[in-house]
XYZ file of C-alpha atoms in Angstrom:
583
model
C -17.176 22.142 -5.923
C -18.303 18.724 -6.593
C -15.950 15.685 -6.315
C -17.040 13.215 -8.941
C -13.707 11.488 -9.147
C -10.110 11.643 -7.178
C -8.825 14.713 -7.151
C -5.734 15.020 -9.206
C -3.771 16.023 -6.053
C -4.245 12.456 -4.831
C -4.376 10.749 -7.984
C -0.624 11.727 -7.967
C 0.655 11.434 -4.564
C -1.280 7.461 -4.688
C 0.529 7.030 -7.778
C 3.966 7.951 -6.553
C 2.902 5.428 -3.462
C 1.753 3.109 -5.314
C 5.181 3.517 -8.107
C 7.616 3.092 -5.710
C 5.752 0.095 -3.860
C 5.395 -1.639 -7.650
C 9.142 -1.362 -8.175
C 10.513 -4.814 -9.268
C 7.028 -5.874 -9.557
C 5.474 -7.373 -12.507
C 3.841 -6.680 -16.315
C 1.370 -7.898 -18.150
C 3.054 -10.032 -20.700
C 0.528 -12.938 -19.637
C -1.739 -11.222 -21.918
C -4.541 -11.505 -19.600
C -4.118 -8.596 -16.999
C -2.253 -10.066 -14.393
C 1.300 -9.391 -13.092
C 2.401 -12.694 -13.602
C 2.766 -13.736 -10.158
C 5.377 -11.397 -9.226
C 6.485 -9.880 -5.992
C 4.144 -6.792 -5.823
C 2.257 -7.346 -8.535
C -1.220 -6.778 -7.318
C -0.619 -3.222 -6.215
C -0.730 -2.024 -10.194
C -2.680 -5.210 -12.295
C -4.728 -7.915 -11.579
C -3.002 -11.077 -10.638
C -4.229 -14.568 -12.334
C -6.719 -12.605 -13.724
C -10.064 -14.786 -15.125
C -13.267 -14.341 -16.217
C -14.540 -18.516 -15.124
C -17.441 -18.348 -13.140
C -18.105 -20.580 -9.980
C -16.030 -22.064 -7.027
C -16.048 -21.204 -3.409
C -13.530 -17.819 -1.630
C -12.915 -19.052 1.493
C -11.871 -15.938 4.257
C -10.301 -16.507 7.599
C -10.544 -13.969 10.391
C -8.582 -13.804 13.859
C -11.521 -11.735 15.670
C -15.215 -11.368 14.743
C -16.869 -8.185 12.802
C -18.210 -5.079 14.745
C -20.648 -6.330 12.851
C -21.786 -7.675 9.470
C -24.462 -5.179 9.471
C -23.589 -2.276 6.546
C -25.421 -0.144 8.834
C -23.633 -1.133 12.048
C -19.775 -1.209 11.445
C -16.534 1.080 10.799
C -14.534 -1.779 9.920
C -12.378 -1.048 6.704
C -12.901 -4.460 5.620
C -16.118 -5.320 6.653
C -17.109 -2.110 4.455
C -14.850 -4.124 1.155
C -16.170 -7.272 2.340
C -20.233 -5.861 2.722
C -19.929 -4.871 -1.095
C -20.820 -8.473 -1.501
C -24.404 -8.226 -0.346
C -25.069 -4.223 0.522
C -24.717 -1.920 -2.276
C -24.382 1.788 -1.593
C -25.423 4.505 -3.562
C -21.502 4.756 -4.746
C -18.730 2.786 -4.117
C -14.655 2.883 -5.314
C -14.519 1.356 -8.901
C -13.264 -2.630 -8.802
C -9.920 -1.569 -10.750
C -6.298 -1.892 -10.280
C -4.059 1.066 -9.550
C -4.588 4.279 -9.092
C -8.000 3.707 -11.217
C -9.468 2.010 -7.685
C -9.580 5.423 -6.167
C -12.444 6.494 -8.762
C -15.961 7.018 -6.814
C -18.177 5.570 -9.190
C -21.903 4.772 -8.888
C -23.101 1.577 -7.852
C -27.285 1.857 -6.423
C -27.253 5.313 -8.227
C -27.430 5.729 -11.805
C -25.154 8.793 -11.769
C -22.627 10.577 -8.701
C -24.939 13.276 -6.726
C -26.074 16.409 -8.342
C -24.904 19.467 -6.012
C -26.904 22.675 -5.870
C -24.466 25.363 -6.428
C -23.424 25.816 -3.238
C -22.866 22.172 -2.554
C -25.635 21.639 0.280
C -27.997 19.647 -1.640
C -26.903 16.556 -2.942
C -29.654 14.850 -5.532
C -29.121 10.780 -6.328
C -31.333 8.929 -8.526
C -31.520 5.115 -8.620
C -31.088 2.669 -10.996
C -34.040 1.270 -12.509
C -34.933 -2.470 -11.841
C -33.079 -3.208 -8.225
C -34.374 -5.502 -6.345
C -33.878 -7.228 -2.594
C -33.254 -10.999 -2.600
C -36.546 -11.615 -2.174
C -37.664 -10.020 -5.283
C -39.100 -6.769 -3.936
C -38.036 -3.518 -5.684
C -35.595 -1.826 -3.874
C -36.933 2.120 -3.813
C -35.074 5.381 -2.399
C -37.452 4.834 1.059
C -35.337 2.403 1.766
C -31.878 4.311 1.520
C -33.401 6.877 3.479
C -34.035 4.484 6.626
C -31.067 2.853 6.336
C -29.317 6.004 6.779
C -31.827 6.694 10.072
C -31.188 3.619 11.562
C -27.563 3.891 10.970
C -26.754 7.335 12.042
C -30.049 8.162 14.679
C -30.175 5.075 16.987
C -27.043 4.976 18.851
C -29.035 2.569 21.722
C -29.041 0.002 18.749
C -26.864 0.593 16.155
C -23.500 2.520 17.348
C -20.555 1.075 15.407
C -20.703 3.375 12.074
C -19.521 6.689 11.917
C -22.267 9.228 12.411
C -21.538 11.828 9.192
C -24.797 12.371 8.182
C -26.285 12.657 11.567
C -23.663 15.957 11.977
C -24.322 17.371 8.633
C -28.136 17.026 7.340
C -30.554 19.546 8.732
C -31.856 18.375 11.910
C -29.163 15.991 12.248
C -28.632 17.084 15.902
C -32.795 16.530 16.484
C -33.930 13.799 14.697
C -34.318 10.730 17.585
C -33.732 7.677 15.003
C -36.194 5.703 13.548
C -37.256 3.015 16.653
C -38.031 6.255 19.088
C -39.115 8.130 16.279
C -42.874 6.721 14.594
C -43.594 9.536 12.287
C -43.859 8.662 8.623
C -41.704 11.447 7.918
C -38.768 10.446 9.211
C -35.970 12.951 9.160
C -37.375 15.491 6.925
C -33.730 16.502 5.145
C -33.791 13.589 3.301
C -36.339 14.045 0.734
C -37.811 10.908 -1.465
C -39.977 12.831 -3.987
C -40.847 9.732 -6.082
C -39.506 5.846 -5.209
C -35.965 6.498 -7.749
C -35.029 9.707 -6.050
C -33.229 10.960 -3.282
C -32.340 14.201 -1.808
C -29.996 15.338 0.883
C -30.184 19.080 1.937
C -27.285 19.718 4.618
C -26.460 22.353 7.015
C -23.392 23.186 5.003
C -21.395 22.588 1.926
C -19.913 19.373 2.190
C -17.450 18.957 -1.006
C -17.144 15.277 -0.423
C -20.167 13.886 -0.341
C -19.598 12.010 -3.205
C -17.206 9.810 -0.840
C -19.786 10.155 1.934
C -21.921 8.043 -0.050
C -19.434 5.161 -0.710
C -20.672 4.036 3.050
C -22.297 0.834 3.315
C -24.597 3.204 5.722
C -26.290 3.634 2.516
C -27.025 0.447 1.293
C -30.739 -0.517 1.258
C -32.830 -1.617 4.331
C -36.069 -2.480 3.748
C -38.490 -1.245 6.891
C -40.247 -4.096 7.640
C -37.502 -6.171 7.790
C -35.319 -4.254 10.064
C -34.787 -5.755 13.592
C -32.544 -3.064 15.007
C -29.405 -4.859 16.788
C -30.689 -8.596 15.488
C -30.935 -7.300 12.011
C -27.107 -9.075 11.559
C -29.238 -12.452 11.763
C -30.978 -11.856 8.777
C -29.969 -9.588 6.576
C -31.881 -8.853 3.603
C -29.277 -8.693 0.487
C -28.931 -6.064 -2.442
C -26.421 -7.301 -3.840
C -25.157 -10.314 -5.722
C -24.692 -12.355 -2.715
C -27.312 -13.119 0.083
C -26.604 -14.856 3.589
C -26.978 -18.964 3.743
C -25.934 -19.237 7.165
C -24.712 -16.690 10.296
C -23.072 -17.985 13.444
C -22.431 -15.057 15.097
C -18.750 -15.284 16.202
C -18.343 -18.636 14.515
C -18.905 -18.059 10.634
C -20.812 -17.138 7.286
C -22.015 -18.382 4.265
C -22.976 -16.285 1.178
C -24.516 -17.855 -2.046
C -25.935 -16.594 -5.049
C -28.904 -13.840 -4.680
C -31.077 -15.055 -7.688
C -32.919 -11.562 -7.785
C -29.765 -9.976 -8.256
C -29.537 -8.521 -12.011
C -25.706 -8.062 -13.385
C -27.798 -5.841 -15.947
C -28.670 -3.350 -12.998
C -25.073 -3.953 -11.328
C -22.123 -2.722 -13.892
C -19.414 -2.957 -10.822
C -19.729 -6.584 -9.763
C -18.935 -9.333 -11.712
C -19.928 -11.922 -9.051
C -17.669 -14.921 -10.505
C -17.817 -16.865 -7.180
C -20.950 -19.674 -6.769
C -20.126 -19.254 -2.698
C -18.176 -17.268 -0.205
C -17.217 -18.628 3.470
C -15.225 -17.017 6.142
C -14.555 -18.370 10.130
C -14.260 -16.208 12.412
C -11.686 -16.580 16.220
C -9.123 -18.388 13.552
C -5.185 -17.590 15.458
C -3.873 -15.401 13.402
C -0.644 -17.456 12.648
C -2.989 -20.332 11.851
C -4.435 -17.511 9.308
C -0.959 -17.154 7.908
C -0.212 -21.121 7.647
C -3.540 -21.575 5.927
C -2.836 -18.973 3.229
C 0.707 -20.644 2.446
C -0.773 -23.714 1.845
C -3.402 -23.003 -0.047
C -6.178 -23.788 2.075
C -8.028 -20.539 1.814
C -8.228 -17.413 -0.617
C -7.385 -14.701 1.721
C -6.842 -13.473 5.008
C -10.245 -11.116 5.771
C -8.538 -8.842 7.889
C -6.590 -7.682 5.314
C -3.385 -6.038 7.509
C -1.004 -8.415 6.445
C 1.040 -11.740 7.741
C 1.809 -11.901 11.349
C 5.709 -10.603 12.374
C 6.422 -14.932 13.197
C 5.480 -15.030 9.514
C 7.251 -12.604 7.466
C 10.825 -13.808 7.362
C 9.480 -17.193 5.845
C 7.438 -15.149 3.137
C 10.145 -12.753 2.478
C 13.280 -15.053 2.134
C 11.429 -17.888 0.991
C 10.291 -19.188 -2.286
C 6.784 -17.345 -1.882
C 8.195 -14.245 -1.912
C 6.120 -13.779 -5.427
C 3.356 -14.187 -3.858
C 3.596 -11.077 -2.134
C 2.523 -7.101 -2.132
C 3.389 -4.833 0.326
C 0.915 -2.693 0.209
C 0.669 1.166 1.452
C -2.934 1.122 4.165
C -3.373 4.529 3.763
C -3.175 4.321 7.703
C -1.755 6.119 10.454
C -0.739 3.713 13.674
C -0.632 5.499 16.870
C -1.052 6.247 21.041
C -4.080 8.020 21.590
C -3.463 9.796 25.280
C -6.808 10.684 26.621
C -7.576 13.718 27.908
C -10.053 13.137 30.248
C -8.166 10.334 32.176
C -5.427 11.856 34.820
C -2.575 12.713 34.386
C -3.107 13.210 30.483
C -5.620 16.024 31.426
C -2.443 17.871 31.569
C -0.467 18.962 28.470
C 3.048 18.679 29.555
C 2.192 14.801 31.119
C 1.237 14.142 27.233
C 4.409 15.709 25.942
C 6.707 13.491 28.175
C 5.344 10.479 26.295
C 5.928 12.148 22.999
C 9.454 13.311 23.501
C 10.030 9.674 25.827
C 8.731 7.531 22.954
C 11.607 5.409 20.664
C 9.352 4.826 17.542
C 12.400 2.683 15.727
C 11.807 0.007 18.673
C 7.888 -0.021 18.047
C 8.767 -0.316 14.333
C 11.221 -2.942 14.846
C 8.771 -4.887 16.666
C 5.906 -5.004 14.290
C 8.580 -6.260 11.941
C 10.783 -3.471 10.354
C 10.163 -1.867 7.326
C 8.048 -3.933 5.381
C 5.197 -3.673 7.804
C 5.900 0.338 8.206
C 7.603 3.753 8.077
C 8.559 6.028 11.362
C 5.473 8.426 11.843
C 5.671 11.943 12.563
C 2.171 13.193 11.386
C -1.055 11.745 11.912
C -2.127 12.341 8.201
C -0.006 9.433 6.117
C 1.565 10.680 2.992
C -0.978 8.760 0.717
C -3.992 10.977 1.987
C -4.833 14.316 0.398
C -3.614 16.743 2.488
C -0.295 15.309 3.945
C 2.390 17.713 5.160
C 5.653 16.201 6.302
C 6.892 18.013 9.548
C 7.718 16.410 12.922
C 6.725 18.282 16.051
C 8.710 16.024 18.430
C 11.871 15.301 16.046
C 14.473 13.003 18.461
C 17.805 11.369 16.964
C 17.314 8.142 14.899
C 13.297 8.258 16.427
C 14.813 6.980 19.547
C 13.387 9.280 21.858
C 14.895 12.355 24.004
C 14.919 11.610 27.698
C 16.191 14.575 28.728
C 13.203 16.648 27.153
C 10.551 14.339 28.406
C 12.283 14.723 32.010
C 11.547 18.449 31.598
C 8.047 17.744 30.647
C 7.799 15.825 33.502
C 8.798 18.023 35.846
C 6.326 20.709 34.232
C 3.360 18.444 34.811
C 4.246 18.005 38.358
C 5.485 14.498 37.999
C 8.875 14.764 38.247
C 9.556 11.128 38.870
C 6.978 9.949 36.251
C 3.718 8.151 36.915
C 1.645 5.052 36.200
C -0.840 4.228 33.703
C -2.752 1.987 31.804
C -2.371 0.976 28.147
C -4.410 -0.879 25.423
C -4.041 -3.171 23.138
C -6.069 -5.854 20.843
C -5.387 -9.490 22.247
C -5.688 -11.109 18.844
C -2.952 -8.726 17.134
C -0.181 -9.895 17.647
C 1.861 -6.920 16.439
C -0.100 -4.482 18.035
C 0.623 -6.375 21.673
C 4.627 -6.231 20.308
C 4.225 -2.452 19.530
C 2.532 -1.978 23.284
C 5.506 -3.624 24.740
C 8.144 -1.889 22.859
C 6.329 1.337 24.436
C 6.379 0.092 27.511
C 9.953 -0.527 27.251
C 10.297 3.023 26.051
C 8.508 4.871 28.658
C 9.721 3.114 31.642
C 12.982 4.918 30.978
C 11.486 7.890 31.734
C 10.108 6.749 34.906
C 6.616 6.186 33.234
C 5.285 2.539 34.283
C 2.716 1.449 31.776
C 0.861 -1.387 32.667
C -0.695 -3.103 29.319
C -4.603 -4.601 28.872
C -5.510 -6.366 26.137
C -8.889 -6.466 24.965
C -10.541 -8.492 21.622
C -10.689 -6.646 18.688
C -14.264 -7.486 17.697
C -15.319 -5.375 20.805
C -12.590 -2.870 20.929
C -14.845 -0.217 20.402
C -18.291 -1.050 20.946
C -17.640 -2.485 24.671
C -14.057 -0.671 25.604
C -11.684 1.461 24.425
C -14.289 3.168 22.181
C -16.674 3.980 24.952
C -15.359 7.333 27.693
C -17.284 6.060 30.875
C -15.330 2.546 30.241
C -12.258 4.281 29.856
C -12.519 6.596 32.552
C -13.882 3.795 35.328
C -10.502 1.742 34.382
C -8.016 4.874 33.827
C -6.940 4.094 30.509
C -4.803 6.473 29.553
C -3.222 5.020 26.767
C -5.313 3.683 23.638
C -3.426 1.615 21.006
C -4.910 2.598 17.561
C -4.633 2.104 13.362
C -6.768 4.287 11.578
C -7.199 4.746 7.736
C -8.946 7.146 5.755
C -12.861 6.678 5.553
C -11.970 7.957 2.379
C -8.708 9.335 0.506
C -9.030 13.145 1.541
C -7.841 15.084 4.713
C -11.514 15.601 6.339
C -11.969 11.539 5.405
C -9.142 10.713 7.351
C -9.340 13.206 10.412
C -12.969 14.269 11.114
C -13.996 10.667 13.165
C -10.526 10.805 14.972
C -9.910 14.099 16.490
C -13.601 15.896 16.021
C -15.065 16.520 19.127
C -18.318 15.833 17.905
C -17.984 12.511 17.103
C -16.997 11.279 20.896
C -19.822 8.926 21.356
C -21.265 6.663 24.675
C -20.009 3.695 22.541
C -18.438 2.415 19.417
C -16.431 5.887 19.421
C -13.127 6.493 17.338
C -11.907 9.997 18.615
C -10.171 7.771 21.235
C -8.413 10.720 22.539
C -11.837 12.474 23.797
C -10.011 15.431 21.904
C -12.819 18.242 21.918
C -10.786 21.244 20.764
C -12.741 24.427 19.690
C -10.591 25.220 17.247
C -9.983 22.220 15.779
C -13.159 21.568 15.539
C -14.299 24.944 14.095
C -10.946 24.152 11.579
C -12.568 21.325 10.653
C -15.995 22.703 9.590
C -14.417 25.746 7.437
C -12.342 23.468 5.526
C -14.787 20.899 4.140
C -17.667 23.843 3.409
C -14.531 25.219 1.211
C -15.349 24.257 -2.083
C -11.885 25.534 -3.094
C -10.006 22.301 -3.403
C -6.324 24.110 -3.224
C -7.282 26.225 -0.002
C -9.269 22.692 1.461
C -6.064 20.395 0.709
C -3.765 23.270 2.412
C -5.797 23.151 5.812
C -5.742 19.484 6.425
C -2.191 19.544 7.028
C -2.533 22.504 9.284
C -5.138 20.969 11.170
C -2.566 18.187 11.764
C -0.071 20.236 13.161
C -3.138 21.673 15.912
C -3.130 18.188 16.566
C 0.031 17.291 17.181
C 0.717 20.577 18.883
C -2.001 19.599 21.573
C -0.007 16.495 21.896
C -3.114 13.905 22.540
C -1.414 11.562 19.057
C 1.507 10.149 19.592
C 2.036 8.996 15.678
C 4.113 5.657 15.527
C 3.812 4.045 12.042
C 2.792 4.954 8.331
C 1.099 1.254 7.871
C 2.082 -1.305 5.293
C 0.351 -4.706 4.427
C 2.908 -7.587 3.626
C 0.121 -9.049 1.575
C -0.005 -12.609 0.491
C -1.820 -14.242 -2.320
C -2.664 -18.106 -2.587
C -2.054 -19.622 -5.975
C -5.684 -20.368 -5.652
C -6.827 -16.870 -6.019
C -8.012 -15.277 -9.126
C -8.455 -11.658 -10.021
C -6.203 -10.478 -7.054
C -6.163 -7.078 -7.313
C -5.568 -4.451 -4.253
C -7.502 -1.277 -3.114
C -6.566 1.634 -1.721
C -9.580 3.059 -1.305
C -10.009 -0.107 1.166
C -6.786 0.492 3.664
C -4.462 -1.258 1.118
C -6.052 -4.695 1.297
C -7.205 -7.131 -1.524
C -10.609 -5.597 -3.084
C -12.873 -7.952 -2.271
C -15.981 -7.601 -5.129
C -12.926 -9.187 -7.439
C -12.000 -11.875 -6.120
C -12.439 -15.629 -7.046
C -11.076 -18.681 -7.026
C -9.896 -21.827 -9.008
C -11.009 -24.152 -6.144
């Protein structure tokens, strides 16, 4: 079946989220949209909403990108934060609310046109698109982006590889600098320069969502300079590059070939958009209380040193607390000893106190206890808890037994990960640590910089095996709102890559993966929404997840920013194609 908008089964189990996250939050009485400034306002209206055109959104990040490249990342906010210069052939309307979830089109005129069995996907452009330097933007150039994005891993290998798995000749097709036929990959078919035409292996209900990716945001040929293309990127949208320091900071301006008549979605109110990157992220937090920049780019929220002064302070209205959509958790991997063996893995889940990781990010407002890797805002959810322990403190006595059935009776070391410039996440590693050494499990923890988690080390098996990292500190939200968006990149065996991998857990499971293939060809949406959740208990009962947190964002808005409205299609942050300023 095709998917033109949310389902209704996630239309109501976001609402509920986003209801009971609203509560005490504000109205509209201002008359112009907003909330009024009220604690939680943004998660249902638009806060200080405006329709004035100019000033400058400044961002602050504590890392750097994977990369600023829409063909090159996996970032959840560097794909709200592309949207500003890349547009795909869809995208998540700019809306408050539930209404945010809609897939709308955006490059495309329409959503795709499925054959009837939902393996070829037809998208026709708008008419009168153009690059920022005037040339007309044609379906040739979706096409390569998607080759250089999905076929040249020795270049590009930060994005998530979908189409690669699922087009015809995915698993053949070398990428576009090894391969110099004018062809290309031959499943993507550009009869005429407004059309485009996917023909995949199998039904693939959600390709709607699939085409949300920045992976599908114009590239023109001639421009493209594989790895270096980040220097100069050549803009779609309504905002084109000034300046790039790599690691240092951007500057966007206005894209004069960029037609609002062509572009329904963005309203572009902003004359300029900065963001610095390597900013600490407490200095991140100080600058958004006093008003010294529009938002925090990252988009996860104030640091744990920072939330009692937001909450009990006289900002608190200048808060949401927004649901991510995201799942925080251990990923044990299988391929590094002694988490080859099952029972070693299920002494960490039964050993593991999940209240003292949750108290250490900063209670509830940054979280709920996790029992499931699937968070109970994604399509598909079903609450159950394989390793259920009193008050989530942890069973010793169970994970002693484990022990003794991997043949480690008096525990064993290991190694594990964590992001240097999160601070919460380096809390959260300790508290495990703390939790595990009472089981006679020493964990030694590395920290690594975010910006090249993935791309340089956790994210890439040979790294991970040379250093035994058994351990992998992880946050992942949906790629998009349904069971397959959330799971396929994590725990689908073919999407271990050499680098910039997500299925941290090198989990390569026949049968999950084989789960995972029958339920997104099912075009029955009842019988598709059913298996996600029991592909989530496979998971769990292989044990390679330990689940820790259901993430939430304790969001905060400068009085400076205008048309603050937040996402859930983008991991419960700010959406970023709204957003001004009064500065």
């Amino acid at each position: 079946m095709k998917t033109r908008r949310v389902t209704a089964a996630i239309a109501s189990v976001l609402a509920l989220s986003l209801g009971a996250a609203a509560c005490g939050g504000g109205d509209d009485s201002d008359g112009n949209g907003g909330g009024n400034g009220k604690k939680d306002a943004a998660l249902s209206s638009i806060v200080n909403a405006s329709t004035k055109k100019g000033g400058t959104v400044t961002y602050e990040h504590s890392d750097v990108p994977d990369s600023l490249d829409p063909g090159n990342t996996y970032y959840g906010w560097v794909q709200n934060f592309s949207r500003l210069y890349a547009r795909a052939l869809t995208t998540f309307k700019p809306a408050a609310g539930k209404e945010g979830l809609e897939v709308v089109p955006d490059l495309a005129e329409g959503l795709g046109k499925p054959s009837a069995d939902a393996k070829t996907w037809t998208y026709k452009l708008r008419q009168g698109v153009k690059f920022q330097d005037g040339t007309p933007i044609t379906s040739k150039d979706v096409k390569y982006a998607i080759e250089r994005s999905n076929f040249a891993p020795e270049a590009l290998s930060n994005g998530p590889t979908y189409f690669k798995a699922y087009l015809e000749g995915g698993d053949k097709y070398k990428g576009p600098y090894k391969d110099k036929s004018a062809d290309g990959i031959k499943s993507i078919e550009t009869p005429d320069d407004s059309t485009i035409v996917f023909k995949l292996k199998q039904p693939f209900a959600d390709f709607d969502y699939l085409a949300t990716f920045s992976q599908t945001a114009p590239v023109p040929q001639a421009k493209d300079t594989g790895a270096k293309y980040v220097q100069n990127i050549v803009s779609s949208g309504p905002y084109q590059f000034e300046s790039y320091e790599e690691g240092r900071s951007a500057t966007l301006v206005r894209n004069k070939n960029w037609d609002a008549k062509t572009d329904p979605i963005r309203k572009a109110l902003p004359d300029k958009v900065t963001i610095k990157f390597k900013v600490n992220p407490v200095t991140v937090d100080n600058d958004l209380l006093s008003d010294k920049i529009t938002v925090d780019a990252a988009g996860t929220g104030v640091q744990p040193a920072t939330q009692p002064k937001v909450l009990t302070g006289k900002n608190v209205a200048q808060t949401d607390a927004s649901y991510a959509g995201a799942t925080q958790y251990i990923a044990l991997n299988v391929n590094v000893k002694p988490f080859d063996n099952e029972h070693c893995r299920k002494a960490v889940q039964w050993a593991m106190d999940k209240q003292s990781v949750q108290d250490a990010i900063g209670g509830s407002p940054k979280g709920d206890v996790a029992s499931t890797l699937l968070p109970p805002s994604v399509n598909g959810y079903t609450k159950f808890d394989t390793y259920a322990t009193e008050g989530n403190k942890g069973d010793v006595a169970k994970a002693k037994e484990e022990l003794k059935a991997c043949g480690k009776p008096s525990g064993f070391d290991t190694i594990l990960t964590a992001r240097s410039d999160r601070p919460a996440e380096v809390a959260s590693a300790t508290a495990v640590q703390n939790s595990l050494k009472k089981v006679g499990i020493n964990v030694e923890i590395k920290q690594f910089p975010s910006g090249k988690y993935f791309s340089n080390f956790a994210g890439v098996p040979s790294y991970v095996h040379e250093h035994k990292l058994g351990m992998l500190s992880m946050a992942w939200g949906a790629d998009w709102p349904t069971g397959y968006g959330f799971l396929d990149q994590i725990i689908n065996g073919a999407a271990i890559k050499p680098s910039g991998g997500n299925n941290l857990m090198e989990l390569n499971d026949p049968k999950i993966n084989k789960a995972l293939t029958d339920a997104i060809a099912n075009t029955d949406d009842a019988a598709r929404t059913k298996a996600w959740g029991e592909i989530d208990k496979m998971v769990m009962d292989n044990a390679s997840v330990v689940p820790l947190i259901y993430r939430k964002n304790l969001l905060f808005r400068p009085e400076s920013a205008a048309n603050v409205t937040v996402t859930q299609a983008y991991l419960g942050m700010y959406d970023y194609t709204l957003l001004s300023s009064t500065k």
